[in-house]
Amino acid sequence: MMESSLDIKDLQLNALLEITQAVNNNLPEDDLLKIYKFTLLADLKINKLALFTEKNEEWHCRVNFGTKNDLIGSTLPEEYKELKNQLGLIETSFDEFNSVFPVYHKNKLLSVVFIDSDSKLGIQNRFLNALTNIILVAIENKRLARQQMEQEAYRRELEIAKKVQNFLFPKELPKIERLQIEAFYLPHHDVGGDYYDYIQIDENKFLACIADVSGKGVPAALLMSNFQASLRALVRQTKDLKEIIEELNHTTFVSGNAENFITFFAGIYDFKTKVLEYINCGHNEIILKTDDGIQLLNDGTTVLGMFDPLPFIETLQIKNLDEFFLFTYTDGLTETFNEEDEAFEFDRLLEIVKGDCPQDLSEFHNQILGLLNAFKGSRAFHDDITMLSCRIQNK
């Protein structure tokens, strides 16, 4: 009897050493489970076992031996997902097993293990429980470490994207008597897919634009940074707005793999001729306010990046413009929802713009944002919000 007990202790010690060495060697999860299986077979003389673990909220068998049917990949019956954390074995009628025990770590169920247990081997079974706990906790710690590394990598990626996006927006916007431009940007995430710009073309002309890329987060920000670089390069090469749009569309089509698209509005104003040339590429309704009333700038072409070449394209000119107010925005503004699931919508925005606009365009943006916050109540914004306003006094 003593020799038998010593043999068991030797086997347990060998098993513990093998498992500990495997954990210390930082082996992959699958390799740890293989060593666990062979250790049980060789050192502990376990005849039947099925170990179930959870991944992506689904429980499947990861280790199995000794049974008539192969259980690898089979799902865990629902009633065993609620096993309480306790020492010792629990009786079960699951297939060819008569005992089951849960493996917990910090109140989290890591595994459910079925065995065909001999009640005379109580000490052996408790050791099996402890050994399983060691291997499963090691696997859980590896998962948490991997998750932490992925989060850290994403955080660094996000910081880079934020820095890149900060370079997208102009450092300064004109605020002189004949030209005032003001912008507001509120990303839904730390980075977003909205973009606005002001580009001085020559002493008489400037370009103002706003854009919204499909999608959110880092991919959208990176696509938009490529778009901005292309736009600024093209403006240095040509003042032809139609040609600029055709090239932007081609660049977006290639870089977005025809899977992402960009809505875009651009206007070029000439102080000398008093002409505003614009194009709307599938963007929201842009509001032009003059002494004669409101005009909506909707025409031009479809979204950029979906077709190459564009199925149709037209730039439009509005002449004899010496004083006007241009308001541009992205759909995160009009698609803000309140607690009754109603959208803010364009008509509410139009009524605001029809009213008296403050001389301070920043104050005007704050006014809109205040109304938007009051409208949404406790609801969160679900998209990036961007506004770009332009006031011209060219007399």
XYZ file of C-alpha atoms in Angstrom:
395
model
C 0.000 0.000 0.000
C 2.855 2.357 0.929
C 4.669 1.584 -2.322
C 1.476 2.255 -4.254
C 1.050 5.574 -2.447
C 4.654 6.515 -3.181
C 4.204 5.595 -6.831
C 1.216 7.894 -7.025
C 3.219 10.696 -5.386
C 6.034 10.163 -7.910
C 3.598 10.278 -10.808
C 2.014 13.433 -9.438
C 5.422 15.052 -9.009
C 6.421 14.149 -12.571
C 3.140 15.534 -13.867
C 3.586 18.764 -11.915
C 7.156 19.202 -13.178
C 6.148 18.614 -16.794
C 3.246 21.033 -16.651
C 5.288 23.691 -14.812
C 8.128 23.410 -17.322
C 5.694 23.753 -20.219
C 4.161 26.879 -18.653
C 7.590 28.396 -17.918
C 8.667 27.777 -21.515
C 5.781 30.005 -22.595
C 4.508 27.433 -25.077
C 1.470 28.190 -27.276
C -1.989 27.308 -25.988
C -2.431 24.269 -28.226
C 0.942 22.878 -27.152
C 0.046 23.322 -23.477
C -3.155 21.360 -23.986
C -1.281 18.564 -25.788
C 1.219 18.287 -22.934
C -1.667 18.297 -20.467
C -3.293 15.411 -22.347
C -0.142 13.299 -22.564
C 0.728 13.991 -18.920
C -2.653 12.704 -17.792
C -2.320 9.592 -19.946
C 1.275 8.772 -19.057
C 1.690 9.954 -15.472
C -1.740 9.979 -13.886
C -3.220 7.023 -15.748
C -6.493 8.827 -16.429
C -8.573 6.655 -18.751
C -11.348 8.985 -19.901
C -11.454 12.776 -20.010
C -13.153 15.620 -21.840
C -12.117 19.223 -21.219
C -14.372 22.054 -22.423
C -13.251 25.699 -22.659
C -14.945 28.894 -23.766
C -13.870 30.998 -26.740
C -15.854 33.856 -28.270
C -18.757 33.026 -25.936
C -18.965 29.441 -27.243
C -17.977 26.326 -25.294
C -16.300 23.448 -27.127
C -14.320 20.347 -26.201
C -10.569 20.979 -26.533
C -9.083 17.818 -24.979
C -10.605 14.337 -25.190
C -9.424 10.759 -24.865
C -10.663 7.322 -23.828
C -14.246 7.715 -25.079
C -15.974 5.660 -27.778
C -16.859 8.787 -29.741
C -14.506 11.677 -30.511
C -15.828 14.711 -28.598
C -13.334 17.284 -29.921
C -15.294 20.320 -31.124
C -18.566 19.219 -29.539
C -20.492 21.817 -27.551
C -20.958 21.852 -23.807
C -24.527 21.172 -22.612
C -26.094 24.329 -21.179
C -26.653 22.957 -17.670
C -22.893 22.602 -17.091
C -22.174 26.291 -17.782
C -23.610 27.196 -14.375
C -21.503 24.889 -12.206
C -20.531 26.457 -8.893
C -16.932 26.960 -7.885
C -16.242 24.130 -5.436
C -13.621 21.525 -4.614
C -14.108 17.873 -5.409
C -16.032 16.037 -8.056
C -19.688 16.329 -8.965
C -21.679 13.385 -10.248
C -22.803 13.516 -13.865
C -24.564 11.355 -16.407
C -22.906 13.030 -19.412
C -21.998 10.337 -21.971
C -19.376 7.925 -20.587
C -18.388 10.017 -17.571
C -19.564 9.855 -13.984
C -17.811 12.937 -12.583
C -17.322 16.570 -13.521
C -15.519 19.531 -11.972
C -15.355 23.217 -12.927
C -12.111 25.186 -13.112
C -12.405 28.775 -11.912
C -10.011 31.720 -11.810
C -11.043 34.931 -10.024
C -14.730 33.999 -10.209
C -14.494 33.291 -13.933
C -15.311 29.803 -15.202
C -12.367 28.753 -17.367
C -13.128 25.101 -18.018
C -15.451 22.186 -17.339
C -13.727 18.787 -17.079
C -15.480 15.405 -17.294
C -13.759 12.213 -16.136
C -14.676 8.604 -15.477
C -13.590 8.631 -11.853
C -12.826 5.820 -9.442
C -14.100 6.986 -6.055
C -11.089 5.268 -4.426
C -8.797 7.751 -6.108
C -10.037 10.811 -4.248
C -6.540 12.258 -3.720
C -5.696 11.637 -7.389
C -8.851 13.427 -8.471
C -8.100 16.453 -6.311
C -4.611 16.586 -7.804
C -6.107 16.403 -11.286
C -8.308 19.345 -10.359
C -5.289 21.343 -9.182
C -3.211 20.403 -12.240
C -6.005 21.412 -14.597
C -6.314 24.697 -12.747
C -2.603 25.406 -13.251
C -2.725 24.794 -16.993
C -5.980 26.679 -17.572
C -4.932 29.692 -15.510
C -1.671 29.793 -17.490
C -3.671 29.783 -20.728
C -5.982 32.505 -19.386
C -3.002 34.641 -18.370
C -1.527 34.213 -21.853
C -4.833 35.315 -23.347
C -4.979 38.381 -21.103
C -1.364 39.255 -21.906
C -2.051 38.901 -25.623
C -5.159 41.061 -25.263
C -3.158 43.694 -23.398
C -0.502 43.697 -26.132
C -3.185 44.086 -28.807
C -4.754 46.964 -26.890
C -1.375 48.623 -26.511
C -0.669 48.204 -30.220
C -4.081 49.680 -31.022
C -3.427 52.574 -28.620
C -0.141 53.364 -30.382
C -1.868 53.064 -33.757
C -4.555 55.441 -32.516
C -1.992 57.981 -31.326
C -0.300 57.914 -34.724
C -3.651 58.301 -36.483
C -4.555 61.259 -34.228
C -1.267 62.966 -35.052
C -1.807 62.309 -38.745
C -5.337 63.658 -38.567
C -4.232 66.805 -36.749
C -2.135 67.617 -39.811
C -5.233 67.323 -42.009
C -6.850 70.464 -40.725
C -5.493 73.927 -41.514
C -3.610 75.485 -38.598
C -5.192 78.866 -39.195
C -8.388 80.009 -40.892
C -8.818 83.523 -42.315
C -10.621 86.032 -40.129
C -10.386 89.309 -41.996
C -13.061 91.780 -43.048
C -13.687 90.394 -46.507
C -13.277 86.696 -45.581
C -14.143 84.832 -42.406
C -13.986 81.070 -42.144
C -14.709 79.057 -39.003
C -14.727 75.292 -38.445
C -15.911 72.907 -35.741
C -14.968 69.235 -35.508
C -16.223 66.625 -33.020
C -15.019 63.053 -33.748
C -17.220 60.175 -32.612
C -14.096 58.200 -31.675
C -10.648 59.587 -30.916
C -10.157 59.823 -34.651
C -12.776 60.043 -37.353
C -13.475 60.228 -41.049
C -14.573 63.858 -41.423
C -12.346 66.450 -43.061
C -12.495 70.151 -43.879
C -9.948 72.442 -45.476
C -9.138 75.939 -46.654
C -6.551 76.344 -49.414
C -5.348 79.713 -50.718
C -4.910 79.228 -54.474
C -3.607 82.695 -55.375
C -4.157 86.274 -54.259
C -7.717 86.258 -55.620
C -8.888 82.649 -55.249
C -9.336 80.182 -52.420
C -10.853 76.719 -52.071
C -13.027 75.665 -49.131
C -14.202 72.077 -48.780
C -15.706 69.479 -46.492
C -15.739 65.669 -46.746
C -16.970 62.542 -45.004
C -15.499 59.084 -45.556
C -17.563 55.938 -45.097
C -16.637 54.108 -41.924
C -15.130 55.354 -38.672
C -11.999 55.191 -36.597
C -8.422 54.636 -37.734
C -9.111 53.199 -41.257
C -11.366 56.152 -42.088
C -8.815 58.658 -40.758
C -5.987 57.117 -42.779
C -8.039 57.094 -45.983
C -8.951 60.726 -45.399
C -5.306 61.691 -44.828
C -4.464 60.225 -48.235
C -7.387 62.156 -49.725
C -6.176 65.442 -48.209
C -2.637 64.953 -49.476
C -3.968 64.259 -52.971
C -6.221 67.320 -52.922
C -3.460 69.703 -51.874
C -1.091 68.284 -54.476
C -3.717 68.639 -57.205
C -4.560 72.237 -56.295
C -0.902 73.134 -56.830
C -1.036 71.584 -60.303
C -4.374 72.858 -61.630
C -7.194 75.279 -60.848
C -9.675 73.252 -62.915
C -12.183 71.970 -60.347
C -13.532 69.268 -62.641
C -10.042 67.922 -63.273
C -9.304 67.961 -59.534
C -12.434 65.929 -58.777
C -11.706 63.354 -61.486
C -8.215 62.758 -60.099
C -9.465 62.657 -56.490
C -12.026 60.059 -57.483
C -9.384 57.871 -59.135
C -7.083 58.114 -56.099
C -9.924 57.259 -53.718
C -11.068 54.379 -55.918
C -7.571 52.856 -55.829
C -6.699 53.499 -52.164
C -10.148 52.494 -50.916
C -10.255 49.324 -53.077
C -13.686 50.434 -54.311
C -15.011 49.453 -50.859
C -14.850 52.870 -49.191
C -16.219 56.077 -50.591
C -16.106 59.763 -49.750
C -18.795 62.413 -49.962
C -17.245 65.762 -50.790
C -18.160 69.390 -51.366
C -15.704 71.929 -52.729
C -16.129 75.554 -53.695
C -13.642 77.947 -55.306
C -14.357 81.657 -54.907
C -12.705 84.367 -56.998
C -12.671 87.794 -55.324
C -11.856 89.453 -58.656
C -14.688 87.989 -60.757
C -17.067 87.479 -57.791
C -17.814 83.932 -59.024
C -18.292 80.884 -56.837
C -17.616 77.635 -58.664
C -18.668 74.518 -56.761
C -19.258 70.797 -57.008
C -21.193 68.527 -54.664
C -20.010 64.895 -54.758
C -22.870 63.065 -53.077
C -22.542 65.231 -49.950
C -25.312 66.751 -47.836
C -27.296 69.764 -48.967
C -24.981 72.774 -48.680
C -26.624 76.074 -47.752
C -25.789 79.340 -49.518
C -27.391 82.427 -47.989
C -27.482 85.764 -49.814
C -29.631 88.892 -49.721
C -31.871 87.152 -52.265
C -32.544 84.214 -49.912
C -31.441 80.606 -49.563
C -29.944 78.437 -52.288
C -29.086 74.736 -51.858
C -25.922 73.561 -53.587
C -26.605 69.922 -54.447
C -25.376 69.415 -58.002
C -22.133 67.970 -59.288
C -21.569 64.211 -59.252
C -21.909 61.085 -57.148
C -19.731 59.982 -54.202
C -16.013 59.582 -54.827
C -14.325 56.197 -54.853
C -17.287 54.069 -55.891
C -16.928 54.315 -59.703
C -13.953 55.019 -61.919
C -14.468 56.973 -64.026
C -17.367 58.926 -62.557
C -20.650 58.265 -64.401
C -21.333 62.015 -64.650
C -19.664 65.200 -63.468
C -20.508 68.909 -63.672
C -19.200 71.984 -61.909
C -21.541 74.911 -61.446
C -20.966 78.655 -61.201
C -22.850 81.280 -59.255
C -22.002 84.771 -60.493
C -22.193 88.280 -59.042
C -21.627 87.112 -55.478
C -20.137 89.891 -53.407
C -21.746 89.154 -50.037
C -22.854 85.695 -48.928
C -22.774 83.119 -46.156
C -21.894 79.499 -46.942
C -22.667 76.771 -44.403
C -21.310 73.241 -44.847
C -21.568 70.244 -42.503
C -21.412 66.449 -42.345
C -24.382 64.145 -41.799
C -23.461 63.445 -38.177
C -25.212 66.741 -37.436
C -28.555 66.116 -39.128
C -28.546 62.407 -38.201
C -28.286 63.035 -34.464
C -31.204 61.283 -32.728
C -33.178 62.231 -29.636
C -34.656 60.000 -26.939
C -37.781 59.465 -29.078
C -35.577 58.168 -31.904
C -36.255 61.233 -34.048
C -33.463 62.673 -36.207
C -32.461 66.338 -36.043
C -32.834 66.449 -39.844
C -32.056 69.108 -42.406
C -35.222 71.195 -41.983
C -34.339 72.118 -38.390
C -30.853 73.098 -39.485
C -32.184 75.177 -42.377
C -34.423 77.192 -40.056
C -31.418 78.028 -37.888
C -29.376 79.211 -40.867
C -32.304 81.277 -42.175
C -32.253 83.286 -38.963
C -29.824 86.011 -38.004
C -26.309 84.626 -37.955
C -23.987 86.126 -35.329
C -21.006 88.081 -36.625
C -18.806 85.645 -34.711
C -19.024 82.373 -36.678
C -17.605 80.435 -33.734
C -20.537 81.677 -31.689
C -22.865 80.515 -34.471
C -21.393 77.002 -34.340
C -21.752 76.954 -30.554
C -25.388 77.980 -30.955
C -26.034 75.014 -33.269
C -24.168 72.656 -30.961
C -26.204 73.875 -27.980
C -29.466 73.214 -29.821
C -28.157 69.813 -30.905
C -27.263 68.832 -27.337
C -30.662 69.953 -26.080
C -32.344 67.967 -28.856
C -30.516 64.665 -28.265
C -31.005 64.695 -24.491
C -29.337 61.663 -22.948
C -28.639 60.052 -26.321
C -25.004 59.907 -27.411
C -23.692 61.179 -30.718
C -23.214 58.209 -33.041
C -21.122 59.848 -35.768
C -18.494 62.516 -36.362
C -19.863 66.065 -36.512
C -18.170 68.761 -38.588
C -19.224 72.288 -39.551
C -17.456 74.769 -41.822
C -18.883 78.262 -42.249
C -17.683 80.933 -44.667
C -18.739 84.610 -44.767
C -17.722 86.810 -47.724
C -17.949 90.619 -47.758
C -16.442 91.581 -51.114
C -17.548 95.125 -51.819
